[in-house]
CSV table of C-alpha atoms in Angstrom, one decimal:
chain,number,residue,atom,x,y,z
A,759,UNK,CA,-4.7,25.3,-19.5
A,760,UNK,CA,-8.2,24.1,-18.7
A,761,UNK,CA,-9.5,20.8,-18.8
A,762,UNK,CA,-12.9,18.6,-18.1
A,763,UNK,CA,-11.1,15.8,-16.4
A,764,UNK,CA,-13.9,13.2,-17.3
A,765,UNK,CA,-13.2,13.6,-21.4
A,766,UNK,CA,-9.5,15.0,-21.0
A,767,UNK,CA,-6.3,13.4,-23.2
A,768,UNK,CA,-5.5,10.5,-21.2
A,769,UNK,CA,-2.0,12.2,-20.6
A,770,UNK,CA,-3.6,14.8,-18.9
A,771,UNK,CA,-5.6,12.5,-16.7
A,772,UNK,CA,-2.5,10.6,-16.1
A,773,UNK,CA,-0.5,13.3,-14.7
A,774,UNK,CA,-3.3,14.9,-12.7
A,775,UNK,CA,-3.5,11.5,-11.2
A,776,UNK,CA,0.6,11.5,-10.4
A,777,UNK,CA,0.3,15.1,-8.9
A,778,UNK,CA,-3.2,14.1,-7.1
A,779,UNK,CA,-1.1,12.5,-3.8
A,780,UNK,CA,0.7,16.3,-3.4
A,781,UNK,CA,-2.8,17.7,-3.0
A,782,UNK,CA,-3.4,14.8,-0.7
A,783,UNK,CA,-0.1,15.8,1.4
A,784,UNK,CA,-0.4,19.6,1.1
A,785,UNK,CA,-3.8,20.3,1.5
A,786,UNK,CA,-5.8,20.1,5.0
A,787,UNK,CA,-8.8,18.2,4.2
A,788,UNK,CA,-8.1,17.3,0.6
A,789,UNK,CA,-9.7,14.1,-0.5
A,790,UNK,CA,-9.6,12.1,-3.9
A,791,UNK,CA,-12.0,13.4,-6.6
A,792,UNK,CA,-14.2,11.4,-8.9
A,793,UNK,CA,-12.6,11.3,-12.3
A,794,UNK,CA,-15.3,10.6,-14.1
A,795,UNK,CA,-17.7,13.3,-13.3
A,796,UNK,CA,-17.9,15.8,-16.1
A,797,UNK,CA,-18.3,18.3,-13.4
A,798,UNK,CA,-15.0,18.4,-12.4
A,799,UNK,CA,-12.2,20.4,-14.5
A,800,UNK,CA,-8.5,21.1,-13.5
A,801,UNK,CA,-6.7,23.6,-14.9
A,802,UNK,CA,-2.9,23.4,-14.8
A,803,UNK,CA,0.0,26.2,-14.4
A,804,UNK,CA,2.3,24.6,-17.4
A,805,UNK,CA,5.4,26.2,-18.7
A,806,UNK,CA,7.5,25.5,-21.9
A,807,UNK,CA,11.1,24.4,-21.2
A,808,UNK,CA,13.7,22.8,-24.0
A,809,UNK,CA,12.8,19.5,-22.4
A,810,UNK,CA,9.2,19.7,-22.6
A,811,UNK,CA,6.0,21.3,-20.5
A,812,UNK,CA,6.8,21.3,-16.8
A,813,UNK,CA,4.2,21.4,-15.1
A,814,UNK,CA,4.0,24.2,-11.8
A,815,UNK,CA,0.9,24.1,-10.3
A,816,UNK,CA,-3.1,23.1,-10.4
A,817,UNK,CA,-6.1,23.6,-9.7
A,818,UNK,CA,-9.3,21.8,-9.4
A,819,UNK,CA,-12.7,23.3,-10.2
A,820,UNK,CA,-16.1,21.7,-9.7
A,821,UNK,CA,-19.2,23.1,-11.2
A,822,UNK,CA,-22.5,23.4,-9.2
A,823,UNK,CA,-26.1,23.6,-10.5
A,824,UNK,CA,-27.9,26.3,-10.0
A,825,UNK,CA,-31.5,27.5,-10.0
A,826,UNK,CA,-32.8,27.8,-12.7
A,827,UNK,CA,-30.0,27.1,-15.5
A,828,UNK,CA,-27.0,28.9,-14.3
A,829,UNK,CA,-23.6,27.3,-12.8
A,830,UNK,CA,-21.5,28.2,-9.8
A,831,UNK,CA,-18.3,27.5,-9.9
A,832,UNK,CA,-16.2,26.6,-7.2
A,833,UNK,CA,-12.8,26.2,-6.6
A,834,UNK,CA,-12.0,23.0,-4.7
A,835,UNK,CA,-8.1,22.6,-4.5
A,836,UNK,CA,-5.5,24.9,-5.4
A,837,UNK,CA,-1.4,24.2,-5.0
A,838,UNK,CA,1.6,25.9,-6.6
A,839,UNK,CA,4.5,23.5,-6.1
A,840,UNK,CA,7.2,24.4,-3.7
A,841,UNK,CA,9.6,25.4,-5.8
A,842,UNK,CA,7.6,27.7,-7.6
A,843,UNK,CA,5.8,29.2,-4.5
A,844,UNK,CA,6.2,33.3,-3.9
A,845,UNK,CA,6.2,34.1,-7.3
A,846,UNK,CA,2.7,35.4,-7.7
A,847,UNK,CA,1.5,32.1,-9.5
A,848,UNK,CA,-1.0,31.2,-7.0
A,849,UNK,CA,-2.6,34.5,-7.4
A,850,UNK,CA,-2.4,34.3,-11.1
A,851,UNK,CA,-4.1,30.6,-10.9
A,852,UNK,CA,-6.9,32.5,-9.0
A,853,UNK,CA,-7.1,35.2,-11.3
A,854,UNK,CA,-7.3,32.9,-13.9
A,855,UNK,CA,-10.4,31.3,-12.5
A,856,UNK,CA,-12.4,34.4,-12.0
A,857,UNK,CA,-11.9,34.7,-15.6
A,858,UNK,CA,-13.7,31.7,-16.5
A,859,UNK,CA,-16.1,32.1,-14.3
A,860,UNK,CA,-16.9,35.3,-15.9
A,861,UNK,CA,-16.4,34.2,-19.6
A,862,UNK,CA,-19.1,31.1,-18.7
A,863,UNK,CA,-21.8,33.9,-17.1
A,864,UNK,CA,-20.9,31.6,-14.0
A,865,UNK,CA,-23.6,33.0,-11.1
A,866,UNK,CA,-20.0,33.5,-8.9
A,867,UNK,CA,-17.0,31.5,-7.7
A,868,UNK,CA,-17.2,30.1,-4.2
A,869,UNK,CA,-13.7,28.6,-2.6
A,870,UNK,CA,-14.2,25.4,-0.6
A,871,UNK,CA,-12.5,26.1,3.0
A,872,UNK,CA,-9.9,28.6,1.9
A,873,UNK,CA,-7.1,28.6,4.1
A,874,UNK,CA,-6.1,32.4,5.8
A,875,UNK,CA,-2.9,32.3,3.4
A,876,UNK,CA,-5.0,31.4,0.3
A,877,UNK,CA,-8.1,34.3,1.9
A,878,UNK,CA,-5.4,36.7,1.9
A,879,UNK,CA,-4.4,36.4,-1.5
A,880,UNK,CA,-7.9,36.1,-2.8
A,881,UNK,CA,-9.2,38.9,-1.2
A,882,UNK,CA,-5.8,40.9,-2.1
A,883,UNK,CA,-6.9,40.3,-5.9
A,884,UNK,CA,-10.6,41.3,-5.4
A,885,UNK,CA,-9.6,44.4,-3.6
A,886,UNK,CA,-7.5,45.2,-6.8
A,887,UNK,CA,-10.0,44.2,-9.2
A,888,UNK,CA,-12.2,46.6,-7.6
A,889,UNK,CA,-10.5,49.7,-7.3
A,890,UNK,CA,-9.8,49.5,-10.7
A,891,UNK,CA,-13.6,49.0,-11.6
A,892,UNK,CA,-14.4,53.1,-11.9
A,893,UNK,CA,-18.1,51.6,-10.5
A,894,UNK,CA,-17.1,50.4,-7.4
A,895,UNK,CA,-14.1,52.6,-6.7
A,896,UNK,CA,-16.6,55.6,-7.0
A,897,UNK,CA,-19.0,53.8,-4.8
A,898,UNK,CA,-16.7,53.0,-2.1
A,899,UNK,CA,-15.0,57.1,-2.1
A,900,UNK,CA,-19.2,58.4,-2.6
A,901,UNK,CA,-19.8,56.2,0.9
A,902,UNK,CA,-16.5,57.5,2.5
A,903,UNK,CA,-17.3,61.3,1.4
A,904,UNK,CA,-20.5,61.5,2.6
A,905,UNK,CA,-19.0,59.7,6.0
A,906,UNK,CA,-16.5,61.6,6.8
A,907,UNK,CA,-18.6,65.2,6.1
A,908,UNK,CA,-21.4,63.6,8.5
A,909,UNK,CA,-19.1,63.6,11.4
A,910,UNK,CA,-18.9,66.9,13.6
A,911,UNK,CA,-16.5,68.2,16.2
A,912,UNK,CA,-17.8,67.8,19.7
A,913,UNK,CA,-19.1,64.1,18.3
A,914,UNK,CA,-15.2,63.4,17.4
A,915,UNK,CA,-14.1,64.7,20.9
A,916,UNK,CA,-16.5,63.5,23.0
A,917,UNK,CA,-16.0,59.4,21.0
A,918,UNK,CA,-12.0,59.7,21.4
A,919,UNK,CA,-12.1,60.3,25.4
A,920,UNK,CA,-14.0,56.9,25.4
A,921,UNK,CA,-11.9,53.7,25.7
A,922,UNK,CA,-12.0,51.6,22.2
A,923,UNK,CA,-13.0,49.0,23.6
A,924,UNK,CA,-15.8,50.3,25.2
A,925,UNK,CA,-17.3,52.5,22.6
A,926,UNK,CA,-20.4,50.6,21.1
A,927,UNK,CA,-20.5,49.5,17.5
A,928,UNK,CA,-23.2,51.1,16.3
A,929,UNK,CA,-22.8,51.8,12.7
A,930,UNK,CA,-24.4,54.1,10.6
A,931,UNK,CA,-26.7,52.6,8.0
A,932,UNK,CA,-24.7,54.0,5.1
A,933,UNK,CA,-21.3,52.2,5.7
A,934,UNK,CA,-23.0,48.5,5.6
A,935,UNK,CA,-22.4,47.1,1.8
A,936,UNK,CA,-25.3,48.5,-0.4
A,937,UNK,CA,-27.2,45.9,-2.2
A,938,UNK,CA,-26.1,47.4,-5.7
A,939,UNK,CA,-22.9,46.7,-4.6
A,940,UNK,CA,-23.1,43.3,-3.6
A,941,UNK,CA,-25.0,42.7,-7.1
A,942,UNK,CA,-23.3,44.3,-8.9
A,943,UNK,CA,-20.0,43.1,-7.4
A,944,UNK,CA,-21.1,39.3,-8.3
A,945,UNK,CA,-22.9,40.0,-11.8
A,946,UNK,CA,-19.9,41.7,-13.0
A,947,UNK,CA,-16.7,40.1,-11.0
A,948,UNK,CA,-18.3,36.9,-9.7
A,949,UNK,CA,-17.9,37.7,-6.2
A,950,UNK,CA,-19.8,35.4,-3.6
A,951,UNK,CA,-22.3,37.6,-2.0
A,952,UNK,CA,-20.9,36.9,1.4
A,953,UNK,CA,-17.2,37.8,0.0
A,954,UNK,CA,-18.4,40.8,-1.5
A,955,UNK,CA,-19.9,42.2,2.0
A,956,UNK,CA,-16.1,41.3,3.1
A,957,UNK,CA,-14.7,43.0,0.5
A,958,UNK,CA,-16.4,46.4,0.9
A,959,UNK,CA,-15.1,46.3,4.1
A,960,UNK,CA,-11.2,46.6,2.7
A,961,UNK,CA,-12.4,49.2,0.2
A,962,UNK,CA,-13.9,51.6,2.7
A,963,UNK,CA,-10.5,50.8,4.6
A,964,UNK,CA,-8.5,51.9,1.4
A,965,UNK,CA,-10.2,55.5,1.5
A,966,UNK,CA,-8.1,58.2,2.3
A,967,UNK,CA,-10.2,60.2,4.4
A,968,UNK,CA,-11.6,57.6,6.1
A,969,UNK,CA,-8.9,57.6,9.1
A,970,UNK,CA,-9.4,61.5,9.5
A,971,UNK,CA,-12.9,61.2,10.9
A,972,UNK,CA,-13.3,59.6,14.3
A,973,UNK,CA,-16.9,58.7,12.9
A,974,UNK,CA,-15.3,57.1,10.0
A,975,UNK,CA,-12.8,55.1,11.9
A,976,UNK,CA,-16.0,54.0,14.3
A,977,UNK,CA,-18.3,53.2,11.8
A,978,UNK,CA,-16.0,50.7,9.8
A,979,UNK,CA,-15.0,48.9,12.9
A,980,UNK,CA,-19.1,48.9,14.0
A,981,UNK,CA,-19.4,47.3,9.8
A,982,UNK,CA,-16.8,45.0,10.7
A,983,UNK,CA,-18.6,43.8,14.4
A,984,UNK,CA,-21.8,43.4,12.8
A,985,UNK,CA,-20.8,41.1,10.1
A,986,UNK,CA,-18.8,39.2,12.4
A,987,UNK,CA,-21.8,39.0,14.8
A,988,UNK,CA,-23.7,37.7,12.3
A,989,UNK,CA,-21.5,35.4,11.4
A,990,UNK,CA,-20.1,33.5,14.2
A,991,UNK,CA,-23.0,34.1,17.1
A,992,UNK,CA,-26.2,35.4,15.2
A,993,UNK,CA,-27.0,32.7,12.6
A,994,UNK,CA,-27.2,30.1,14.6
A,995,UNK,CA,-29.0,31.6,17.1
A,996,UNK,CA,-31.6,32.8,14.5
A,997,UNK,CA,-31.6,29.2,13.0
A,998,UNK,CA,-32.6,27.3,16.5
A,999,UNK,CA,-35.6,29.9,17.1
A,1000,UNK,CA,-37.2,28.0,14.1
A,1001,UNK,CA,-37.3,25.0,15.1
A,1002,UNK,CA,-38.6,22.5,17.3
A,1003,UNK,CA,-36.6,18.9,18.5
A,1004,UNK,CA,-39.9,16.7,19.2
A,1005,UNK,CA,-38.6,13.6,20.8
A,1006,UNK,CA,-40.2,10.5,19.6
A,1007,UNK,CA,-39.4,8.0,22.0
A,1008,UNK,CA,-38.6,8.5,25.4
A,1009,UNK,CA,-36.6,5.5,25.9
A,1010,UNK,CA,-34.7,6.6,23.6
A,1011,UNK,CA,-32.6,10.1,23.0
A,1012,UNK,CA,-31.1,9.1,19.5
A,1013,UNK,CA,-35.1,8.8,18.1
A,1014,UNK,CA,-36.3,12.7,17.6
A,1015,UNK,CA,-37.8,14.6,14.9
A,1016,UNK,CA,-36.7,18.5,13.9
A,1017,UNK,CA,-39.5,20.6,12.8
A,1018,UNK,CA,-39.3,24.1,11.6
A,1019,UNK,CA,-42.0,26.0,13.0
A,1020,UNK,CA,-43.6,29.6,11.3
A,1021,UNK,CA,-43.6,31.6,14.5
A,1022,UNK,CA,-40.4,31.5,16.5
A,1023,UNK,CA,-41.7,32.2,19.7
A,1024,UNK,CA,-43.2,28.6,19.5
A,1025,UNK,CA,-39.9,27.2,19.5
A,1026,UNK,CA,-38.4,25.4,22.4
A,1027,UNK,CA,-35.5,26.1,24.5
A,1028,UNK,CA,-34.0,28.4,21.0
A,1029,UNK,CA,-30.8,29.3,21.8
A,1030,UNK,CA,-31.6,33.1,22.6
A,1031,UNK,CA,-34.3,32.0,25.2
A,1032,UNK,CA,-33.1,29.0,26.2
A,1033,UNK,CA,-30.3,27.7,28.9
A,1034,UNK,CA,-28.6,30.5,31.4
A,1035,UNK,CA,-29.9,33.9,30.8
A,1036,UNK,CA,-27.1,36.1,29.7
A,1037,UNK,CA,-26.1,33.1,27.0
A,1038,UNK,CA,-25.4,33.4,23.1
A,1039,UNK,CA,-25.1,30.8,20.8
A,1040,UNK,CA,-21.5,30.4,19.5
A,1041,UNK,CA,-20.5,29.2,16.4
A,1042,UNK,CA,-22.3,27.8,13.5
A,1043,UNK,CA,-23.6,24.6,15.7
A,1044,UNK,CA,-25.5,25.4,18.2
A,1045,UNK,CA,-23.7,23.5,20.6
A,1046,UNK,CA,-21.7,25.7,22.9
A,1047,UNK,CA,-22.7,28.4,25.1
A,1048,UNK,CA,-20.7,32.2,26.0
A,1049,UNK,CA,-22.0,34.7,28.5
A,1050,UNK,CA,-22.1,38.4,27.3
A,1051,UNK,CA,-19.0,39.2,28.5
A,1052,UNK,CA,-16.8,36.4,27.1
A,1053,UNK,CA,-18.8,37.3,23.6
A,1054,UNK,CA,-17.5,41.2,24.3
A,1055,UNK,CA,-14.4,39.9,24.8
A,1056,UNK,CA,-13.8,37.6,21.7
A,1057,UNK,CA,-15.7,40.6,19.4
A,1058,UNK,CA,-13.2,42.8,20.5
A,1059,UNK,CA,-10.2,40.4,19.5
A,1060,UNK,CA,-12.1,39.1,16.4
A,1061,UNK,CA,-12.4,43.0,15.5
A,1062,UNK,CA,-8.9,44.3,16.3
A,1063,UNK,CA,-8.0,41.4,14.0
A,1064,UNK,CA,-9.6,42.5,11.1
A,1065,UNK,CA,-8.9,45.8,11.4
A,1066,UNK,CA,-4.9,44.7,11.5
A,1067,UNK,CA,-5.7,42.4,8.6
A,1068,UNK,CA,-6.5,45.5,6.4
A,1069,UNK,CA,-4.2,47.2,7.3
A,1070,UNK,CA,-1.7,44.6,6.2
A,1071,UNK,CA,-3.9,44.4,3.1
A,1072,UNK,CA,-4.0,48.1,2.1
A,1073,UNK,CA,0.3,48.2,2.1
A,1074,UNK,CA,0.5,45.3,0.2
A,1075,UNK,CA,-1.9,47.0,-2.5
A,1076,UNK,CA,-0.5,50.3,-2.1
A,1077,UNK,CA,3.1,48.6,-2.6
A,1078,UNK,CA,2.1,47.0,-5.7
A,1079,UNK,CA,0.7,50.2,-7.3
A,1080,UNK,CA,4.1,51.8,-6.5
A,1081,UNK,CA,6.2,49.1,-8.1
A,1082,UNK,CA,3.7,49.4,-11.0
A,1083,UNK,CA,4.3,53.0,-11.5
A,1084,UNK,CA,8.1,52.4,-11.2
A,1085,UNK,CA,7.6,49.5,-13.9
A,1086,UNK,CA,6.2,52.2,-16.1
A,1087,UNK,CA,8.9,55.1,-15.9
């Protein structure tokens, strides 16, 4: 059940409060919220016993303004007690806030620092919410078809005598996530665009033909590098090139100025142009420094990763559609 914990029974407030220190104790990073914003709602996993409501898990939800009247919604802390854990409550918790997001025409749902358990699960429940969207399961098997016809013979042959890891990730325009997609993806399932791009990834990777096409296989892993690139070395390279550090006193390092400039040739030292040729900016600070070959190396890794990630994904979603269909006979 759903509260606003600013205007909420004061039982309710009381035993949010009593469960507040296992967030605290589970939860990397957790702090105390501020009970009296009427931003902030909880919604609790409660279930009927003889003795009274027991009480199994919660989560905390705060909602964000956004231009020009809208709301996004996003989920701040989520624990299912230990007891109760590997029952498919957490996930249901989830799904549960995807539907209010959707029944408030929330702009999306964001998740504050989801840990790689609590990713796996959410994009788990994405993936299944789209395939059985007829939209975006006929989107994803239109992009695979016309993939896996595009590739040829010799091209095939000629791309499996080259080593993986040196073959270049190159992708062809049509596997990146289209734009409808994306829109659509967060209009109708309140996606965040960036988890949507994420997403299209795993339902590519659920196509059946996909793995029968050399092409196919190299174009999702060349999907995959790009976002990653983009991710972890591109934006904050992109991000230094406009703008300036103007120092204001020389006696002084701690006393500067940033300005963005218009043209990013004018910037100084960005972190394309700047330092050791050869370098990359690494990270989302521009703080740290990788030659080209240590960046090769760590795509590589970061890639292989994902790839085994989906493929963990995509028998976990095929698993559940078989226990399904038993469920049904």
């Amino acid at each position: 059940k759903r509260f606003n914990l600013a205007d909420c029974p004061k039982p309710v407030q009381e035993l949010h409060g009593r469960f507040e220190p296992l967030l605290l104790f589970y939860i990397d990073g957790a702090q105390i919220i501020e009970k009296g914003d009427p931003k902030w709602d909880v919604l609790m996993l409660i279930q009927p016993t003889p003795k009274g409501n027991q009480l199994l898990g919660l989560t905390t939800m705060y909602n964000f303004w956004a231009y020009p009247d809208n709301i996004r919604l996003r989920l701040s802390q989520i624990l299912v007690l230990p007891p109760y854990q590997d029952a498919g409550l957490g996930k249901r918790m989830l799904q549960v806030t995807y539907d209010i997001a959707r029944a408030r025409s929330c702009i999306d749902l964001t998740i504050e620092d989801p840990t790689p358990n609590l990713q796996r699960v959410r994009e788990k429940l994405e993936v299944e919410q789209l395939l059985s969207t007829p939209w975006a399961a006929h989107m994803a098997a239109e992009y695979n078809s016309n993939g896996s016809a595009a590739s040829t013979a010799p091209q095939q042959q000629q791309q499996q005598q080259q080593p993986r890891q040196q073959q270049p990730y190159e992708a062809p325009q049509m596997y990146g996530a289209p734009l409808a997609f994306v829109a659509r993806a967060q209009q109708d399932l309140k996606l965040y665009r960036r988890e949507a791009r994420l997403v299209w990834e795993s339902l590519l990777f659920m196509q059946p033909g996909l793995w029968q096409s050399s092409r196919g296989r190299n174009s999702l892993e060349a999907l995959v590098a790009a976002r990653l690139e983009e991710t972890n070395f591109s934006h904050c390279a992109q991000a230094a090139e406009r703008k300036r550090l103007v120092q204001t006193n020389k006696e002084d390092e701690r006393c500067f100025i940033v300005m963005r400039v218009k043209d990013a040739t004018q910037a100084v030292e960005s972190s394309n142009k700047g330092g050791e040729a050869g370098q990359s900016a690494h990270g989302r600070l521009n703080v740290v420094t990788v030659s080209a070959e240590e960046k090769a190396a760590k795509m590589g890794e970061m890639v292989e990763e994902r790839m085994e990630q989906m493929a963990a994904l995509k028998r976990l979603v095929e698993r559940g559609v078989r226990a399904a269909k038993g469920a049904h006979l």
